[in-house]
Amino acid sequence: MTDSLLNTPLHSWHVEQGGRMVDFAGWSMPVQYSSIVSEHRATRGGIGLFDISHMGRLEFAGPDAGPFLDRLLTRRVVGLQEGMVRYSLVVNEAGGILDDVLVYRVGESAGRPTFLLVVNASNRAKIVAWIERHRRADDDVQVEDRTAATAMIAVQGPQAVELMASLVEPPVSSMKYYSAAVATIGGASGLVSRTGYTGEDGGELIVPADTARQIWERLVDEGAARGLQPAGLGARDTLRLEAGMPLYGHELSEEIDPYQAGLGFAVQTKDRQFIGRDALAAMCDAQDRPRRVGLEIEGRRVAREGYEVLASGVTVGKVTSGTFSPTLERPIAMAYVRSDVAEIGTELTVAVRGQAVPARVVTLPFYQRPK
Amino acid sequence: MASNEFNPEDLLFAETHEWVRLSEEDGAKVATVGISAFAVEQLTDLVFMELPAVGTQVEAQQEFGEVESVKAVSPLYSPVAGEVIAVNDKVPDELELLGQAPFGAGWLVKIKVSDDAGLANLLDYASYQKQCAEDG
């Protein structure tokens, strides 16, 4: 059954350490090692260490790399300074979201401007095909899928930056949020960025696949005194939910546009052309369409994906992600609801397995780390 | 294991991870029902449990409640048919009892058995452990 699944370079470590392995987007990934709540709390209070090697890593090199990416992404890429990272979207001609991505301006590689695009594991094949479809014969850009050759490790939490200090040069502490640098990581050549998907400070490391285990084990050993725990996809999901971050396949899909999703900040239509630009420019806001909201749910039962949201007994939307928040110790959810009931403070109900449970629209994120 | 717990060797188990302790009370056959240590360990991060009210009639292999973890909600299946005559109301308020003493203080309901038919489907501890080893 697991024969056809892809393994990350850290797969054997996860299995040896009792990680509960599940199929995620065709990869065998740990959903948890000990408990989701314990791994979640370690990340909020100390450090959570995540294998995110399943994320797609696509490298673009050449004089046209920037202009080409500029045609694919909702946010300006040309003009991105070396070492900068940006959250952006890939949309289709109608403005529907194909993926949400991070684009890195890495620098020059053999005199060729180089960019990195980190895409969702579940969308990698689709995005690779999209890139090939929209590449013109005269574009001087080389695209290489670096996913298999590298590993990606997220080090997240209030102690994460200090832990990385002994292992990563340049030090992450000298870097701004959403910046990246070519780095020496545990003696290997890699890429470090001050980014993450947990709502905590920290970084993400991209290292050669054959060095991943040694670097991972060093982080585990040296992090133990700082409360580090390896953390699986279960905690990654509860952490991103508390942080109000959307997840493709749940809050984002080709049927959803950036404005409904509350991602208007990642769209720049002025003075530029990209696929889907005209459709997005015509939409401008989300008044006539369901909108993504955060819900705080009463009681202890979790409002899960697919559950209906109602206002005065009438269905007004659906839950897209829900969990029990380990930090707030109550159920939280994200949902798409009719725009007239999307205002903060609106009282709604969620149909939780036949019971109408009171819920309130609240500001996202649910959790913000103390500054 | 706490000393006031049942010895799992003396229990019967459903494939769906509920355990049963059979006893006689006032001439009637009574089943004390809980969920196994293996089930609790697999679920982890429990947040909610719903149990039936005393007097509820339950059917063998039918849902009588639910247990919810951060990750998922799982139905509780009654191993026997009969009437619920006692409910351990402490457990929904102290879900950690399930982890501390799944075969003791973490019991869930007592059912006055009306029909023995369901009992034939239950496993002894050794067979149940074998099933868990295959699942785990």
Coordinates of C-alpha atoms in Angstrom, one line a residue:
Chain A
M1 CA 0.0 0.0 0.0
T2 CA 2.9 2.4 0.8
D3 CA 4.9 1.2 -2.2
S4 CA 3.8 4.0 -4.5
L5 CA 4.3 6.8 -2.0
L6 CA 7.2 9.2 -2.2
N7 CA 9.7 9.3 0.8
T8 CA 11.5 12.4 2.0
P9 CA 15.2 12.1 2.8
L10 CA 14.1 12.0 6.5
H11 CA 11.6 9.2 6.1
S12 CA 13.7 6.5 7.8
W13 CA 14.2 8.8 10.8
H14 CA 10.5 9.4 11.2
V15 CA 9.8 5.7 11.1
E16 CA 12.6 4.9 13.6
Q17 CA 11.3 7.5 16.0
G18 CA 7.7 6.1 15.9
G19 CA 6.2 8.8 13.7
R20 CA 2.7 7.9 12.6
M21 CA 3.1 7.9 8.8
V22 CA 0.2 8.9 6.5
D23 CA -0.3 9.5 2.8
F24 CA -0.2 13.3 2.2
A25 CA -0.3 14.4 -1.4
G26 CA 1.4 11.2 -2.5
W27 CA 4.1 11.4 0.2
S28 CA 4.6 9.3 3.2
M29 CA 4.7 11.9 6.0
P30 CA 4.5 11.9 9.8
V31 CA 1.2 13.2 11.1
Q32 CA 2.5 13.1 14.7
Y33 CA 5.3 11.5 16.8
S34 CA 3.9 11.9 20.3
S35 CA 0.8 14.0 20.4
I36 CA -0.5 16.8 18.2
V37 CA -1.1 19.0 21.3
S38 CA 2.3 18.4 22.7
E39 CA 4.1 19.1 19.4
H40 CA 1.9 22.2 19.0
R41 CA 2.8 23.5 22.5
A42 CA 6.5 22.8 21.9
T43 CA 6.3 25.0 18.8
R44 CA 4.5 27.8 20.7
G45 CA 6.8 27.7 23.7
G46 CA 10.1 26.3 22.5
I47 CA 10.8 24.8 19.1
G48 CA 9.0 22.6 16.6
L49 CA 11.0 20.8 14.0
F50 CA 9.1 19.9 10.8
D51 CA 10.1 17.9 7.7
I52 CA 8.5 19.9 4.9
S53 CA 10.5 18.2 2.1
H54 CA 7.3 17.3 0.4
M55 CA 6.8 20.9 -0.6
G56 CA 7.7 21.5 -4.3
R57 CA 10.9 23.5 -4.9
L58 CA 11.2 24.8 -8.5
E59 CA 14.3 26.8 -9.5
F60 CA 14.2 29.4 -12.3
A61 CA 17.5 30.6 -13.8
G62 CA 18.2 32.9 -16.7
P63 CA 17.8 36.5 -17.8
D64 CA 14.1 36.0 -18.4
A65 CA 13.4 34.2 -15.1
G66 CA 12.0 37.3 -13.4
P67 CA 9.9 38.5 -16.3
F68 CA 8.6 34.9 -16.8
L69 CA 7.6 34.5 -13.1
D70 CA 6.0 38.0 -13.3
R71 CA 3.6 36.6 -15.9
L72 CA 2.6 33.7 -13.7
L73 CA 2.3 35.4 -10.3
T74 CA -0.2 37.8 -8.9
R75 CA 2.5 39.9 -7.3
R76 CA 5.4 41.8 -8.9
V77 CA 8.5 39.7 -9.2
V78 CA 10.6 42.0 -11.4
G79 CA 12.3 44.4 -9.0
L80 CA 12.4 41.9 -6.1
Q81 CA 15.7 42.5 -4.4
E82 CA 18.2 39.7 -3.9
G83 CA 17.4 37.9 -0.7
M84 CA 13.7 38.9 -0.6
V85 CA 10.8 36.4 -0.3
R86 CA 7.2 37.1 -1.2
Y87 CA 4.0 35.3 -0.7
S88 CA 2.1 35.2 -3.9
L89 CA -0.6 33.3 -5.9
V90 CA -0.8 31.6 -9.2
V91 CA -4.3 32.1 -10.7
N92 CA -6.0 30.9 -13.9
E93 CA -7.4 33.2 -16.6
A94 CA -10.7 33.5 -14.6
G95 CA -8.8 34.5 -11.4
G96 CA -9.3 31.2 -9.6
I97 CA -6.4 30.1 -7.4
L98 CA -4.2 27.4 -8.7
D99 CA -1.7 27.6 -5.8
D100 CA -0.3 29.8 -3.1
V101 CA 3.4 30.0 -3.3
L102 CA 6.6 31.6 -1.9
V103 CA 8.9 33.2 -4.5
Y104 CA 12.5 33.7 -3.4
R105 CA 14.9 36.1 -5.3
V106 CA 18.0 33.9 -4.6
G107 CA 20.7 35.9 -6.5
E108 CA 22.9 35.1 -9.4
S109 CA 23.9 31.5 -10.3
A110 CA 26.8 31.5 -12.8
G111 CA 25.8 35.0 -13.8
R112 CA 22.2 34.1 -14.3
P113 CA 19.5 35.6 -12.1
T114 CA 17.9 32.9 -10.1
F115 CA 14.6 32.5 -8.3
L116 CA 13.0 29.7 -6.3
L117 CA 9.3 29.0 -6.2
V118 CA 8.1 26.9 -3.3
V119 CA 4.7 25.3 -4.1
N120 CA 2.3 23.0 -2.3
A121 CA 3.0 19.3 -2.6
S122 CA -0.5 18.7 -3.8
N123 CA -0.1 21.2 -6.6
R124 CA 3.5 20.5 -7.8
A125 CA 2.6 18.5 -10.9
K126 CA -0.2 20.9 -11.8
I127 CA 2.1 24.0 -11.4
V128 CA 5.0 22.3 -13.4
A129 CA 2.6 21.7 -16.2
W130 CA 1.3 25.2 -16.0
I131 CA 4.8 26.6 -16.2
E132 CA 5.5 24.5 -19.3
R133 CA 2.3 25.5 -20.9
H134 CA 3.0 29.2 -20.5
R135 CA 6.7 29.2 -21.3
R136 CA 7.5 30.8 -24.7
A137 CA 10.1 29.4 -27.0
D138 CA 12.1 32.6 -26.8
D139 CA 12.1 32.8 -22.9
D140 CA 15.7 32.5 -21.8
V141 CA 14.9 30.7 -18.6
Q142 CA 15.8 27.3 -17.3
V143 CA 13.3 25.6 -14.9
E144 CA 14.5 22.8 -12.7
D145 CA 12.5 20.8 -10.2
R146 CA 14.8 20.6 -7.2
T147 CA 12.3 18.8 -4.9
A148 CA 14.0 15.4 -5.0
A149 CA 17.6 16.6 -4.8
T150 CA 17.0 18.7 -1.6
A151 CA 15.2 18.5 1.7
M152 CA 13.3 21.3 3.5
I153 CA 13.2 21.6 7.2
A154 CA 11.2 24.2 9.2
V155 CA 12.6 25.3 12.6
Q156 CA 9.7 27.2 14.3
G157 CA 9.2 28.7 17.7
P158 CA 10.4 31.4 20.0
Q159 CA 13.7 29.6 20.5
A160 CA 14.2 28.6 16.8
V161 CA 16.4 31.5 15.7
E162 CA 18.9 30.9 18.6
L163 CA 19.1 27.2 17.9
M164 CA 20.0 27.8 14.3
A165 CA 22.8 30.2 15.3
S166 CA 25.3 27.4 15.8
L167 CA 24.4 25.7 12.6
V168 CA 23.6 28.3 10.0
E169 CA 25.8 31.0 8.5
P170 CA 24.8 33.8 8.0
P171 CA 22.8 33.8 11.3
V172 CA 19.0 34.0 10.9
S173 CA 19.0 36.7 13.7
S174 CA 20.6 39.1 11.2
M175 CA 17.9 38.5 8.7
K176 CA 14.5 40.3 8.3
Y177 CA 11.2 38.5 8.2
Y178 CA 10.5 37.1 4.7
S179 CA 14.1 37.3 3.6
A180 CA 16.4 34.5 2.4
A181 CA 20.1 33.9 2.0
V182 CA 22.4 31.3 0.5
A183 CA 24.0 29.8 3.6
T184 CA 26.3 27.2 5.0
I185 CA 24.0 24.8 7.0
G186 CA 25.8 22.2 9.1
G187 CA 28.8 22.4 6.7
A188 CA 26.6 22.0 3.6
S189 CA 25.6 24.6 1.1
G190 CA 21.9 25.5 1.3
L191 CA 19.3 28.2 1.5
V192 CA 17.9 29.7 4.7
S193 CA 14.8 31.9 5.0
R194 CA 13.1 33.6 7.9
T195 CA 9.7 32.2 7.0
G196 CA 7.2 29.7 8.3
Y197 CA 3.6 28.5 8.5
T198 CA 3.0 28.4 12.2
G199 CA 2.6 32.0 13.4
E200 CA 6.0 31.8 15.2
D201 CA 9.4 33.2 14.5
G202 CA 11.8 30.8 12.9
G203 CA 13.2 29.7 9.7
E204 CA 13.1 27.2 6.9
L205 CA 16.2 25.4 5.6
I206 CA 16.7 23.9 2.2
V207 CA 19.7 21.5 2.2
P208 CA 21.1 18.8 -0.1
A209 CA 19.1 15.6 0.3
D210 CA 22.1 13.6 1.4
T211 CA 22.9 16.0 4.3
A212 CA 19.4 16.3 5.6
R213 CA 19.5 13.5 8.2
Q214 CA 22.7 14.7 9.8
I215 CA 21.5 18.3 10.0
W216 CA 18.1 17.2 11.3
E217 CA 19.7 15.1 14.0
R218 CA 22.0 17.9 15.1
L219 CA 19.0 20.2 15.4
V220 CA 17.2 17.5 17.5
D221 CA 20.2 17.0 19.8
E222 CA 21.1 20.7 20.2
G223 CA 17.5 21.7 20.5
A224 CA 16.6 19.3 23.3
A225 CA 17.6 21.7 26.0
R226 CA 15.4 24.4 24.4
G227 CA 12.3 22.3 24.4
L228 CA 12.5 21.2 20.8
Q229 CA 10.1 18.5 19.6
P230 CA 9.9 17.0 16.2
A231 CA 6.4 17.9 14.9
G232 CA 4.2 16.3 12.3
L233 CA 1.6 17.5 9.9
G234 CA -1.1 17.3 12.6
A235 CA 0.6 20.1 14.6
R236 CA 1.5 22.0 11.4
D237 CA -2.3 22.1 10.7
T238 CA -3.4 23.2 14.1
L239 CA -0.6 25.9 14.2
R240 CA -1.5 27.3 10.8
L241 CA -5.1 27.3 11.6
E242 CA -4.5 29.3 14.8
A243 CA -2.4 31.7 12.8
G244 CA -5.3 32.2 10.3
M245 CA -3.3 30.9 7.3
P246 CA -5.2 29.3 4.5
L247 CA -4.4 25.8 3.2
Y248 CA -4.8 24.8 -0.4
G249 CA -7.5 22.2 -1.0
H250 CA -9.4 23.6 2.0
E251 CA -9.6 27.4 2.0
L252 CA -8.1 27.8 -1.5
S253 CA -9.1 26.2 -4.8
E254 CA -9.7 27.1 -8.5
E255 CA -13.2 28.0 -7.6
I256 CA -12.0 30.6 -5.1
D257 CA -10.5 34.0 -6.0
P258 CA -8.0 35.9 -3.9
Y259 CA -10.4 38.6 -2.8
Q260 CA -12.9 36.1 -1.3
A261 CA -10.0 34.4 0.4
G262 CA -8.9 37.6 2.1
L263 CA -5.6 37.6 0.0
G264 CA -6.1 40.8 -1.8
F265 CA -2.8 42.0 -0.4
A266 CA -1.1 39.4 -2.6
V267 CA -2.5 40.8 -5.8
Q268 CA -1.0 43.7 -7.7
T269 CA -3.0 44.5 -10.9
K270 CA -1.7 48.1 -11.4
D271 CA 0.7 48.6 -14.4
R272 CA 1.4 45.0 -15.0
Q273 CA 0.2 42.0 -16.9
F274 CA -0.1 38.4 -15.7
I275 CA -2.3 35.4 -16.3
G276 CA -5.7 36.2 -14.7
R277 CA -4.9 39.9 -14.2
D278 CA -7.9 41.3 -16.2
A279 CA -10.3 39.0 -14.4
L280 CA -9.0 40.0 -11.0
A281 CA -8.9 43.7 -11.9
A282 CA -12.6 43.4 -12.8
M283 CA -13.5 41.7 -9.5
C284 CA -11.8 44.1 -7.2
D285 CA -13.7 43.1 -4.1
A286 CA -15.7 40.2 -2.7
Q287 CA -19.1 41.8 -1.9
D288 CA -21.2 39.5 -4.0
R289 CA -19.3 36.3 -3.1
P290 CA -18.8 34.1 0.0
R291 CA -15.9 35.2 2.1
R292 CA -13.4 33.4 4.2
V293 CA -14.0 34.0 7.9
G294 CA -12.7 32.8 11.3
L295 CA -15.3 31.2 13.6
E296 CA -15.1 30.6 17.3
I297 CA -17.3 27.7 18.2
E298 CA -19.0 27.2 21.6
G299 CA -18.5 24.0 23.6
R300 CA -15.9 21.4 22.8
R301 CA -17.1 19.7 19.7
V302 CA -15.0 20.4 16.6
A303 CA -16.7 22.0 13.6
R304 CA -15.0 20.0 10.8
E305 CA -14.5 20.5 7.1
G306 CA -17.8 20.3 5.2
Y307 CA -20.1 21.1 8.1
E308 CA -22.8 23.7 7.2
V309 CA -22.9 27.2 8.6
L310 CA -26.3 28.7 9.2
A311 CA -27.8 32.1 10.1
S312 CA -31.3 32.1 11.6
G313 CA -31.7 28.5 10.4
V314 CA -30.7 29.2 6.8
T315 CA -27.5 27.7 5.3
V316 CA -25.1 30.5 4.5
G317 CA -21.8 28.7 4.1
K318 CA -19.5 25.8 4.9
V319 CA -16.6 25.0 7.2
T320 CA -13.3 24.5 5.3
S321 CA -11.0 23.7 8.2
G322 CA -11.7 23.1 11.9
T323 CA -9.9 21.9 14.9
F324 CA -9.6 22.2 18.6
S325 CA -7.2 25.0 19.3
P326 CA -4.5 23.9 21.8
T327 CA -3.6 27.5 22.6
L328 CA -7.2 28.9 23.1
E329 CA -8.5 25.5 24.4
R330 CA -11.7 25.8 22.3
P331 CA -12.8 24.8 18.9
I332 CA -11.9 27.1 16.0
A333 CA -12.7 27.0 12.3
M334 CA -12.4 28.7 9.0
A335 CA -15.4 28.9 6.8
Y336 CA -16.7 30.6 3.6
V337 CA -20.0 32.4 4.4
R338 CA -22.3 34.8 2.5
S339 CA -20.7 38.2 2.6
D340 CA -23.7 39.8 4.4
V341 CA -23.0 37.5 7.4
A342 CA -19.2 37.8 7.3
E343 CA -18.9 40.8 9.6
I344 CA -16.8 40.4 12.7
G345 CA -19.1 39.6 15.6
T346 CA -21.9 38.1 13.6
E347 CA -23.7 35.2 15.5
L348 CA -24.1 32.1 13.4
T349 CA -24.5 28.4 14.1
V350 CA -22.7 25.3 12.7
A351 CA -24.4 22.0 12.2
V352 CA -22.2 19.7 14.1
R353 CA -23.4 16.2 13.5
G354 CA -27.1 17.1 13.8
Q355 CA -26.8 19.8 16.4
A356 CA -26.9 23.5 15.9
V357 CA -23.8 24.8 17.8
P358 CA -23.4 28.6 18.3
A359 CA -20.5 30.2 16.5
R360 CA -19.3 33.8 16.2
V361 CA -17.3 35.4 13.4
V362 CA -14.0 36.6 14.8
T363 CA -10.9 38.4 13.5
L364 CA -8.2 36.3 12.0
P365 CA -5.7 35.3 13.1
F366 CA -7.0 33.4 16.2
Y367 CA -3.5 33.6 17.6
Q368 CA -0.7 36.2 17.3
R369 CA 2.6 35.6 18.9
P370 CA 3.7 38.1 21.7
K371 CA 6.0 40.7 20.2
Chain B
M1 CA -1.4 -0.1 35.5
A2 CA -3.6 1.0 38.4
S3 CA -4.5 -1.9 40.7
N4 CA -8.2 -1.1 40.6
E5 CA -8.3 -1.8 36.9
F6 CA -9.7 -4.9 35.4
N7 CA -7.1 -7.4 34.1
P8 CA -7.5 -7.1 30.3
E9 CA -7.2 -11.0 30.3
D10 CA -10.6 -11.0 31.9
L11 CA -12.2 -8.8 29.3
L12 CA -13.7 -9.3 25.8
F13 CA -12.9 -6.9 23.0
A14 CA -14.7 -5.6 19.9
E15 CA -12.8 -5.1 16.7
T16 CA -13.8 -1.5 17.0
H17 CA -11.7 -1.3 20.3
E18 CA -14.5 -1.3 23.0
W19 CA -14.0 -3.7 25.9
V20 CA -16.6 -5.6 27.9
R21 CA -16.6 -7.0 31.4
L22 CA -19.5 -9.4 32.0
S23 CA -20.9 -9.8 35.4
E24 CA -24.1 -10.8 37.2
E25 CA -26.2 -8.2 39.1
D26 CA -29.4 -9.2 40.7
G27 CA -29.7 -12.2 38.4
A28 CA -29.2 -10.1 35.3
K29 CA -26.3 -10.2 32.9
V30 CA -24.5 -6.8 33.0
A31 CA -21.8 -5.6 30.6
T32 CA -19.4 -2.9 31.7
V33 CA -18.1 -1.2 28.6
G34 CA -15.0 1.0 27.9
I35 CA -12.5 1.6 25.2
S36 CA -9.1 -0.1 25.1
A37 CA -5.7 1.4 26.0
F38 CA -4.7 0.8 22.4
A39 CA -7.6 2.9 21.2
V40 CA -6.8 5.7 23.6
E41 CA -3.2 5.7 22.5
Q42 CA -4.2 5.7 18.8
L43 CA -6.7 8.6 19.2
T44 CA -4.5 10.9 21.4
D45 CA -5.4 14.5 22.1
L46 CA -9.0 13.8 23.2
V47 CA -11.2 16.8 23.5
F48 CA -14.8 15.6 23.8
M49 CA -16.9 12.6 24.6
E50 CA -20.6 12.1 24.4
L51 CA -22.3 9.3 26.3
P52 CA -25.9 8.1 26.3
A53 CA -28.4 8.8 29.2
V54 CA -29.4 6.1 31.6
G55 CA -32.4 4.2 30.2
T56 CA -31.2 4.4 26.6
Q57 CA -31.7 1.2 24.6
V58 CA -28.7 0.2 22.6
E59 CA -28.2 -2.4 19.9
A60 CA -25.1 -4.5 19.3
Q61 CA -22.6 -2.9 16.9
Q62 CA -24.7 0.3 16.9
E63 CA -23.4 3.7 17.9
F64 CA -24.0 4.7 21.6
G65 CA -21.8 7.7 21.8
E66 CA -18.8 9.4 20.3
V67 CA -15.2 10.4 21.2
E68 CA -13.5 13.3 19.6
S69 CA -9.8 14.1 19.3
V70 CA -8.0 17.1 17.7
K71 CA -7.7 15.1 14.6
A72 CA -11.0 13.2 14.2
V73 CA -14.3 12.1 15.7
S74 CA -14.9 8.4 16.2
P75 CA -18.2 6.7 17.1
L76 CA -18.4 4.4 20.1
Y77 CA -20.1 1.1 19.3
S78 CA -22.0 -1.0 21.8
P79 CA -20.7 -4.5 21.9
V80 CA -24.0 -5.8 23.3
A81 CA -27.7 -5.1 23.0
G82 CA -29.6 -3.9 26.1
E83 CA -30.5 -1.0 28.3
V84 CA -28.0 1.5 29.7
I85 CA -28.3 1.2 33.5
A86 CA -25.3 3.4 34.5
V87 CA -23.1 6.1 32.9
N88 CA -19.7 7.2 34.1
D89 CA -20.3 10.9 33.9
K90 CA -16.8 11.7 35.2
V91 CA -15.1 10.7 32.0
P92 CA -16.4 13.4 29.7
D93 CA -15.2 16.0 32.2
E94 CA -11.9 14.3 32.9
L95 CA -10.9 12.7 29.6
E96 CA -7.5 12.0 31.0
L97 CA -9.1 9.1 33.0
L98 CA -9.2 7.2 29.7
G99 CA -5.5 7.4 29.4
Q100 CA -4.8 6.8 33.1
A101 CA -7.1 3.9 33.6
P102 CA -8.8 2.7 30.5
F103 CA -9.8 -0.6 32.1
G104 CA -10.8 0.9 35.4
A105 CA -11.9 4.4 36.3
G106 CA -12.3 5.1 32.6
W107 CA -15.2 2.8 32.1
L108 CA -18.0 4.4 30.1
V109 CA -21.4 2.6 30.6
K110 CA -23.0 -0.4 32.1
I111 CA -25.6 -2.2 30.0
K112 CA -28.2 -4.7 31.1
V113 CA -27.8 -7.3 28.4
S114 CA -31.0 -8.2 26.7
D115 CA -29.5 -10.4 23.9
D116 CA -26.4 -12.5 23.9
A117 CA -26.1 -12.5 20.2
G118 CA -23.5 -9.7 20.0
L119 CA -21.1 -11.5 22.4
A120 CA -20.2 -14.1 19.7
N121 CA -18.4 -11.4 17.7
L122 CA -16.1 -10.4 20.6
L123 CA -12.4 -11.3 20.8
D124 CA -10.4 -12.5 23.8
Y125 CA -7.4 -10.4 24.8
A126 CA -4.8 -12.4 22.9
S127 CA -6.8 -12.2 19.6
Y128 CA -7.5 -8.5 20.2
Q129 CA -3.8 -7.8 20.7
K130 CA -3.0 -9.6 17.5
Q131 CA -5.5 -7.4 15.7
C132 CA -3.9 -4.3 17.2
A133 CA -0.4 -5.4 16.1
E134 CA -1.7 -5.8 12.6
D135 CA -3.4 -2.4 12.7
G136 CA -0.7 -0.5 14.5

